[in-house]
XYZ file of C-alpha atoms in Angstrom:
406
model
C -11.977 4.707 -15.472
C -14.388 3.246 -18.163
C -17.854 2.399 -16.802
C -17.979 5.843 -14.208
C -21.687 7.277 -14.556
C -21.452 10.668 -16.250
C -23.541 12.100 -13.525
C -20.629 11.032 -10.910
C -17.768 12.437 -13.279
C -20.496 15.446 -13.498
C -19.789 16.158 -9.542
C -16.605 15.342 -9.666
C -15.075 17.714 -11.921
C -18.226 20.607 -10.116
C -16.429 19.931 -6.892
C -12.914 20.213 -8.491
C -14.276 23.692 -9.895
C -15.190 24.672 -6.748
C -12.278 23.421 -4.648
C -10.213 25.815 -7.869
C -12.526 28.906 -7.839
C -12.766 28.997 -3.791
C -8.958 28.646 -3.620
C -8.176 31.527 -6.386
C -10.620 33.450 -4.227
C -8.271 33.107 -1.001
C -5.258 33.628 -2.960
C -6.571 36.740 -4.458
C -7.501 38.263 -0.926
C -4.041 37.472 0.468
C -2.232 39.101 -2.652
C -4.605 42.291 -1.883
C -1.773 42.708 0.692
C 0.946 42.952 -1.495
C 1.804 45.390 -4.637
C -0.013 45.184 -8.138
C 3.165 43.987 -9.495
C 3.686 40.997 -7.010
C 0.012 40.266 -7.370
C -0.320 39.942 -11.092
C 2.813 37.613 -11.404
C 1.903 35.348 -9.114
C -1.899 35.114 -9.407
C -0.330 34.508 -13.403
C 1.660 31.914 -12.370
C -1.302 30.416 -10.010
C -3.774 30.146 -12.502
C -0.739 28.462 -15.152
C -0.586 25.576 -12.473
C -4.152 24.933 -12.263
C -5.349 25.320 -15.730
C -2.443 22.426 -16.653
C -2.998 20.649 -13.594
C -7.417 20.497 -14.423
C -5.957 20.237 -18.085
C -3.750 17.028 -17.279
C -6.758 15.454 -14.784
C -9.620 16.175 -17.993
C -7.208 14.783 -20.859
C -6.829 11.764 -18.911
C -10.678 11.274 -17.370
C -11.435 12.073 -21.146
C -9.280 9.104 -22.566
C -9.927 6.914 -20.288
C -8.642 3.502 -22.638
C -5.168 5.445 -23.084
C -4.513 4.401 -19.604
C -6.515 1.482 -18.891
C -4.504 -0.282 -22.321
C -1.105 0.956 -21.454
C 1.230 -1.394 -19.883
C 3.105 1.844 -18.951
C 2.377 3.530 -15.730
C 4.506 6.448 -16.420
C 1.646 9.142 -17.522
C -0.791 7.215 -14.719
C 1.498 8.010 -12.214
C 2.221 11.405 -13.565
C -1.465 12.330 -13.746
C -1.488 11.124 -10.229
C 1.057 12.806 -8.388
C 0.603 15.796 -9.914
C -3.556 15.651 -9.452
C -2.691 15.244 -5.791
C -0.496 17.826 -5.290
C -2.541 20.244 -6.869
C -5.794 19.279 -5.364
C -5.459 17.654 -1.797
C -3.677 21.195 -0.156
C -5.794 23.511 -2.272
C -8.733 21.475 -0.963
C -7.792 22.061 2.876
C -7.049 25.661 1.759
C -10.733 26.010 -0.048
C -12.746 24.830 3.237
C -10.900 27.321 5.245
C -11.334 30.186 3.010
C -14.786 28.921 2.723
C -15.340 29.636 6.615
C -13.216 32.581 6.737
C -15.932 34.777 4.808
C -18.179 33.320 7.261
C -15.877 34.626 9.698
C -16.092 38.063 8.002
C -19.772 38.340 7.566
C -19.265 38.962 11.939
C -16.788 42.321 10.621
C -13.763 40.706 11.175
C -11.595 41.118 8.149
C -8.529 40.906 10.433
C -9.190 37.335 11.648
C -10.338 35.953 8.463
C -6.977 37.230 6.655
C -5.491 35.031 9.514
C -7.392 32.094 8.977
C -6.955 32.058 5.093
C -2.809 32.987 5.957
C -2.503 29.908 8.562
C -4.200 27.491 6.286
C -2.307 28.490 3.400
C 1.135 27.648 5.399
C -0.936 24.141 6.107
C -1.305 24.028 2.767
C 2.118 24.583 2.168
C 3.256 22.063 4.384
C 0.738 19.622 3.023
C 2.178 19.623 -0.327
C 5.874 19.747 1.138
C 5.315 16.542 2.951
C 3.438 14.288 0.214
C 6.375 15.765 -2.092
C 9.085 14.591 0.462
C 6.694 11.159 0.692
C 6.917 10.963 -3.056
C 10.959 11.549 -3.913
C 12.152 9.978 -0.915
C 9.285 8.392 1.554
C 8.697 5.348 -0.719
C 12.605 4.739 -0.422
C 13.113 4.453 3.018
C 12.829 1.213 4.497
C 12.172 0.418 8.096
C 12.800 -3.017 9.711
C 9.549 -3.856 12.425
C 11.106 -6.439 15.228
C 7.901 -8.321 16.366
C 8.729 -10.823 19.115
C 5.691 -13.307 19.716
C 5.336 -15.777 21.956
C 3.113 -19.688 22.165
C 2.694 -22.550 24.447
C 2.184 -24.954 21.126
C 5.955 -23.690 19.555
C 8.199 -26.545 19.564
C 11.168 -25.885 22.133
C 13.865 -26.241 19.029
C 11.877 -23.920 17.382
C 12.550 -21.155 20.333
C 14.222 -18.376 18.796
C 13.400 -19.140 15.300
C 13.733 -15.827 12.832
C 11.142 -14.915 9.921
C 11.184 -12.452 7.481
C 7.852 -10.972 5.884
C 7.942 -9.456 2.879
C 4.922 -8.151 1.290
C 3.511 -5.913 -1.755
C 6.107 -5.312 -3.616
C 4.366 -3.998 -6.377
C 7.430 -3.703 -8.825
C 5.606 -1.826 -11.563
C 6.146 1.125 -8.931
C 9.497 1.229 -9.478
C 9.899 1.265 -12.942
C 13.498 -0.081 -13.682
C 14.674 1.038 -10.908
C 16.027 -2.146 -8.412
C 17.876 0.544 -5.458
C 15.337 -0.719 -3.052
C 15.298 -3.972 -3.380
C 18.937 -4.194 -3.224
C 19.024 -2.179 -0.187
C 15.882 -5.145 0.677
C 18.457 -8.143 0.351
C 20.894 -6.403 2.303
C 18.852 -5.423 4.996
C 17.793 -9.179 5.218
C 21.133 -10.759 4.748
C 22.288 -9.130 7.737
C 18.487 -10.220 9.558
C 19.578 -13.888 9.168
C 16.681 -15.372 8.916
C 15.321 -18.888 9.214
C 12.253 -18.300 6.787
C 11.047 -15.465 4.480
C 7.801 -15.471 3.633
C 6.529 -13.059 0.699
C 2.591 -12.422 0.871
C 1.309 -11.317 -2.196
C 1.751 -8.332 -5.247
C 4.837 -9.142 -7.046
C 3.442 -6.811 -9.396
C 0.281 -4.115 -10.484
C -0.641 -6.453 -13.216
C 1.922 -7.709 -15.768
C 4.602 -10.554 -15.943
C 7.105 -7.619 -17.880
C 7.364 -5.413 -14.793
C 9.504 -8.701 -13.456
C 11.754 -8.150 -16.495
C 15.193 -6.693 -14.659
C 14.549 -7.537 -11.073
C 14.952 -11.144 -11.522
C 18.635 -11.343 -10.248
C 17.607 -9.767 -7.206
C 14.905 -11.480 -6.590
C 17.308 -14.812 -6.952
C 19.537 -13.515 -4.283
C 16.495 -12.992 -1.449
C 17.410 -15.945 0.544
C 17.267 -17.827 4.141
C 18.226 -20.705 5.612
C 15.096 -23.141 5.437
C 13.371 -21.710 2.455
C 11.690 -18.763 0.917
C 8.066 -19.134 0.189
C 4.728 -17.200 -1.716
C 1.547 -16.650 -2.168
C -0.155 -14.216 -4.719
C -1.951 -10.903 -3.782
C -4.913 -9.801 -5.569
C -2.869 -7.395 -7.927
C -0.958 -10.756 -9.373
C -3.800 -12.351 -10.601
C -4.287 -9.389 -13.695
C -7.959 -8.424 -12.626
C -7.194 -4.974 -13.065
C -6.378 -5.150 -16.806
C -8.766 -5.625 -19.935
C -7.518 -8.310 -21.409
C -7.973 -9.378 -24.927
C -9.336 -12.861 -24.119
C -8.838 -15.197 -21.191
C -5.832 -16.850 -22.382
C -3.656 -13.908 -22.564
C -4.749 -13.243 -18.902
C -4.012 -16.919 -18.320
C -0.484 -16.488 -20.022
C 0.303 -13.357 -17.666
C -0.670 -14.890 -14.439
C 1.759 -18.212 -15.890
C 4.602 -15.983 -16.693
C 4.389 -14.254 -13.040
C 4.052 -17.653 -11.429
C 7.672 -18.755 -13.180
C 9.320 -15.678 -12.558
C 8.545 -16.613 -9.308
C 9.644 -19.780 -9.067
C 12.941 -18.948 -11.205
C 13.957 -16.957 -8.691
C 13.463 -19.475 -6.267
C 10.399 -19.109 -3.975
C 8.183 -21.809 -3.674
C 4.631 -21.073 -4.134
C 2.115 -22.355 -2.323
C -1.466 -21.814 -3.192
C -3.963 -23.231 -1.528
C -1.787 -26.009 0.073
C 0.959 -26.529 2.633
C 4.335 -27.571 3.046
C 5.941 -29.332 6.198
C 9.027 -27.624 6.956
C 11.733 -29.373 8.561
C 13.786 -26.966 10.522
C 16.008 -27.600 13.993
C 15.069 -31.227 14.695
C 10.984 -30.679 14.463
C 9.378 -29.174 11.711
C 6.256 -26.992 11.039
C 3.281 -26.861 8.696
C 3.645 -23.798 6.402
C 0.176 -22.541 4.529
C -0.103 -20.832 1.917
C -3.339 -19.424 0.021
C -4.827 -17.609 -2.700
C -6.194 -14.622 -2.720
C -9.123 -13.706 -0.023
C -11.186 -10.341 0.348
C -14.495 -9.035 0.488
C -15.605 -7.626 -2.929
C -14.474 -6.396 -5.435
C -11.630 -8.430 -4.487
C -11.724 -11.743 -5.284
C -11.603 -14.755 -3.944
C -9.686 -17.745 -4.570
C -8.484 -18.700 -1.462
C -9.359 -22.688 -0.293
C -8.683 -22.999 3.389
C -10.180 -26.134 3.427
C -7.966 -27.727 0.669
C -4.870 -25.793 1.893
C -5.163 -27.714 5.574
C -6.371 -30.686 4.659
C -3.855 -33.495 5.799
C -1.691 -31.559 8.299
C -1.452 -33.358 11.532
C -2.328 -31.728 14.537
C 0.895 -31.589 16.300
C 2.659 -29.538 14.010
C 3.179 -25.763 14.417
C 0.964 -23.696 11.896
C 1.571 -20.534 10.134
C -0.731 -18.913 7.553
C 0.238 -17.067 4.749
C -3.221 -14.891 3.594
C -2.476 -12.014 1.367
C -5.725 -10.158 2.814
C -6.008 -9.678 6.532
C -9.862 -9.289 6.433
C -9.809 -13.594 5.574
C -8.244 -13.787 9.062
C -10.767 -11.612 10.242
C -13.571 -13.283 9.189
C -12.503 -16.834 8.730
C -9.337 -17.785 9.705
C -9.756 -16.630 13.606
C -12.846 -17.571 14.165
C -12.987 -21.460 12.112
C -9.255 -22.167 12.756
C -6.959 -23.180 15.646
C -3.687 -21.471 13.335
C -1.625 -19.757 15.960
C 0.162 -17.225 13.530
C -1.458 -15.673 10.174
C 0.714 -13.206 7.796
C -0.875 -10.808 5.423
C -0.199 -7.708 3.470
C -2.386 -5.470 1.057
C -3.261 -2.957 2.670
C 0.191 -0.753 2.273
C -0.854 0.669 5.780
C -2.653 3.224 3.310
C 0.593 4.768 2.413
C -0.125 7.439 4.958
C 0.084 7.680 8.339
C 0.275 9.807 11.566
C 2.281 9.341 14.350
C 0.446 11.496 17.678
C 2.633 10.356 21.146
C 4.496 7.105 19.561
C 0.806 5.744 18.491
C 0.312 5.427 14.928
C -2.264 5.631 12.705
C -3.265 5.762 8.925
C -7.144 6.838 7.471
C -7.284 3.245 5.900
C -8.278 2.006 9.443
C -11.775 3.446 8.075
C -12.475 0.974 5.367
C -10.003 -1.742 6.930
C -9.430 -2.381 10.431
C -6.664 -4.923 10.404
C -4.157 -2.129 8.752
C -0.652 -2.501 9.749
C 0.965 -4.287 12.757
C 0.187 -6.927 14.948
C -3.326 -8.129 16.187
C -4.927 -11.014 18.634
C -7.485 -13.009 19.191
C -7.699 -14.909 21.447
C -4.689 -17.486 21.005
C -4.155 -16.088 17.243
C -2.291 -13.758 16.059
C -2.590 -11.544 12.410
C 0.774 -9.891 11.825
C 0.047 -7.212 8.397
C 2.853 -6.103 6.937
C 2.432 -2.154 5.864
C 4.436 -3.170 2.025
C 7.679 -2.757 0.479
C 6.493 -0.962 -3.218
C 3.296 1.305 -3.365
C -0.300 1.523 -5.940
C -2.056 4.480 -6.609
C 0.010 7.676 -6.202
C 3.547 6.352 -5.671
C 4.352 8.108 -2.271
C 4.451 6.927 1.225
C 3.990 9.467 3.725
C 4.668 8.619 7.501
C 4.371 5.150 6.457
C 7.702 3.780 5.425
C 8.128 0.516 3.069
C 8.537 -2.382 5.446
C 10.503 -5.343 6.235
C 9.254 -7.293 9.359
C 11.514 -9.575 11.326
C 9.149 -11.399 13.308
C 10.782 -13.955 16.187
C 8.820 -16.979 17.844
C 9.544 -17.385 21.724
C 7.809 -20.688 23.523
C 6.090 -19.333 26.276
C 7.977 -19.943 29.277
C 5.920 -22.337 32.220
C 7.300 -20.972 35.280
């Protein structure tokens, strides 16, 4: 938070006003309806919530070191979730009672009492769902079968089973290791040939490792399980003392990583033998368009591999394949993450779709071009507000079919 011009924190907090006044407004007319009683409780119990919700939200814009210095996330996450929840309905609730005394200046008290009613249920439901997405959304995994087929796959390798894992994020759970047991269940029973892991072990520190290493060590497959870093790994995010503490972290992640048996490759490649052939695995370090940074060598990562072998990329940002990889490479199959399919999503007719698509088009799923495909995973953990609304943690089984000549 340090380094936000006052004159931006100066609108913020005059919108958040608004958003609170406008709301109290629309709450007020409703309660009109009801007896004095009813009313004064709960416009009492109204104005409680939002004075310690704005309290919470000012205490922590106005300490700003308190949480960029912890190596905590408990009161982040709290001032989070609880920000949301007050704000993000009461905002949809605020425009509508904004245009509902529009709607009366026309004399129609009847319809704007409607309008503020139906967006207050909205509201309602709005603050329902996120809560649901927060207790339980984050916990429920979903397996994604993604069957792809090339002309270039080796015929042993017809059939062949990988598991992406991606943005794990383990700060997000605290101590708590439920879902990545249920995670190496779920992928015992896939059987997989590979499992790939692209990037965010963590938020930012080696210690959120610290009790998730035995089940880390029992993630397993049958040729391998393999790494690269995601932008959150690296300890960008952090203030740190001096550059050898932030050196020290991004060691201590790279050996819990290794302990528990993945093989890291950054900015280089591995041939894989597997089923009488074998294929040229890729791995590289972080890519993306700024602020993100970028550490990612294609050019060293590729150099040597012959041409005949089968190639699969493992880039923890899908815009690299976007604007590199697809259109200076020949690589059949790229596998990102990062983007946590923004944690929220909508579902209209079996087509999904989440707001990140805004900022990043490449958000969750599969994607061609050409003869290349980008498969993003949508994450296993979450950042930010720890929630995932109608956009579940992920495991992808992904299967590779040779095209059949007929």
């Amino acid at each position: 938070m340090r380094g936000i011009p006052s004159a931006y924190l100066v609108i913020f907090f005059g919108v958040i006003i608004l958003i609170e006044i406008i709301s109290f407004l629309g709450i007020r007319l409703l309660l009109n309806q009801t007896t004095i009683k009813v009313k004064k409780y709960l416009i009492f119990l109204y104005v409680i919530v939002s004075i310690f919700a704005s309290g919470i939200m000012t205490y922590s814009f106005s300490n700003p070191e308190f949480i960029r210095h912890s190596r905590d996330y408990t009161f982040f996450f709290g001032v989070i979730i609880i920000s949301f929840l007050n704000l993000f309905p009461k905002s949809i609730f605020s425009i509508a009672t904004a245009l509902s005394y529009l709607i009366r200046q026309f004399g129609d008290t009847r319809r704007q009492l409607l309008v503020i009613a139906g967006s207050l249920l909205l509201s309602i439901g709005i603050f329902v769902t996120v809560l649901y997405g927060i207790l339980a959304g984050r916990y429920n995994i979903r397996v994604v079968k993604q069957e792809l087929f090339f002309n270039n796959l080796p015929e042993q390798l017809d059939g062949f089973r990988i598991v992406q894992l991606s943005d794990i994020h383990l700060g997000s759970f605290g101590k708590n290791t439920s879902v990545l047991n249920e995670a190496v269940k779920i992928i015992d029973n896939l059987h997989p040939d590979l499992l790939l892991f692209t990037g965010d072990f963590v938020n930012n520190f080696a210690e959120e490792m610290q009790g998730f290493e035995p089940v880390l060590k029992h993630l397993s497959a049958k040729y391998g399980k393999f790494a690269i870093q995601g932008n959150h790994d690296y300890g960008d995010y952090y203030d740190w003392p001096d550059s050898v503490s932030k050196r020290q972290n991004l060691d201590s992640i790279e050996s819990g990583v290794t302990d528990a048996g993945f093989t890291l490759l950054l900015n280089k490649w591995v041939k894989i033998a597997a089923k009488d052939t074998s294929i040229a695995l890729i791995g590289v370090e972080n890519w993306g368009h700024p602020p993100f940074p970028q550490y990612a060598d294609l050019n060293q990562a590729t150099k040597g591999i012959p041409d005949d072998l089968f190639k699969i990329l493992m880039t923890h940002d899908p815009e690299h394949w976007n604007s590199i990889v697809s259109k200076q490479t020949d690589i059949p199959l790229t596998l990102s993450g990062h983007t946590h399919g923004g944690q929220f999503g909508l579902k209209i007719a079996g087509i999904e779709f989440s707001p990140i698509y805004f900022i990043q088009k490449s958000w969750g799923g599969l994607y061609k071009s050409g003869n290349q495909f980008l498969y993003v995973n949508r994450g296993l953990g979450t950042i930010g507000i720890p929630a995932r609304v109608e956009m579940r943690p992920e495991i992808t089984l992904i299967t590779l079919f040779r095209t059949k000549i007929h």
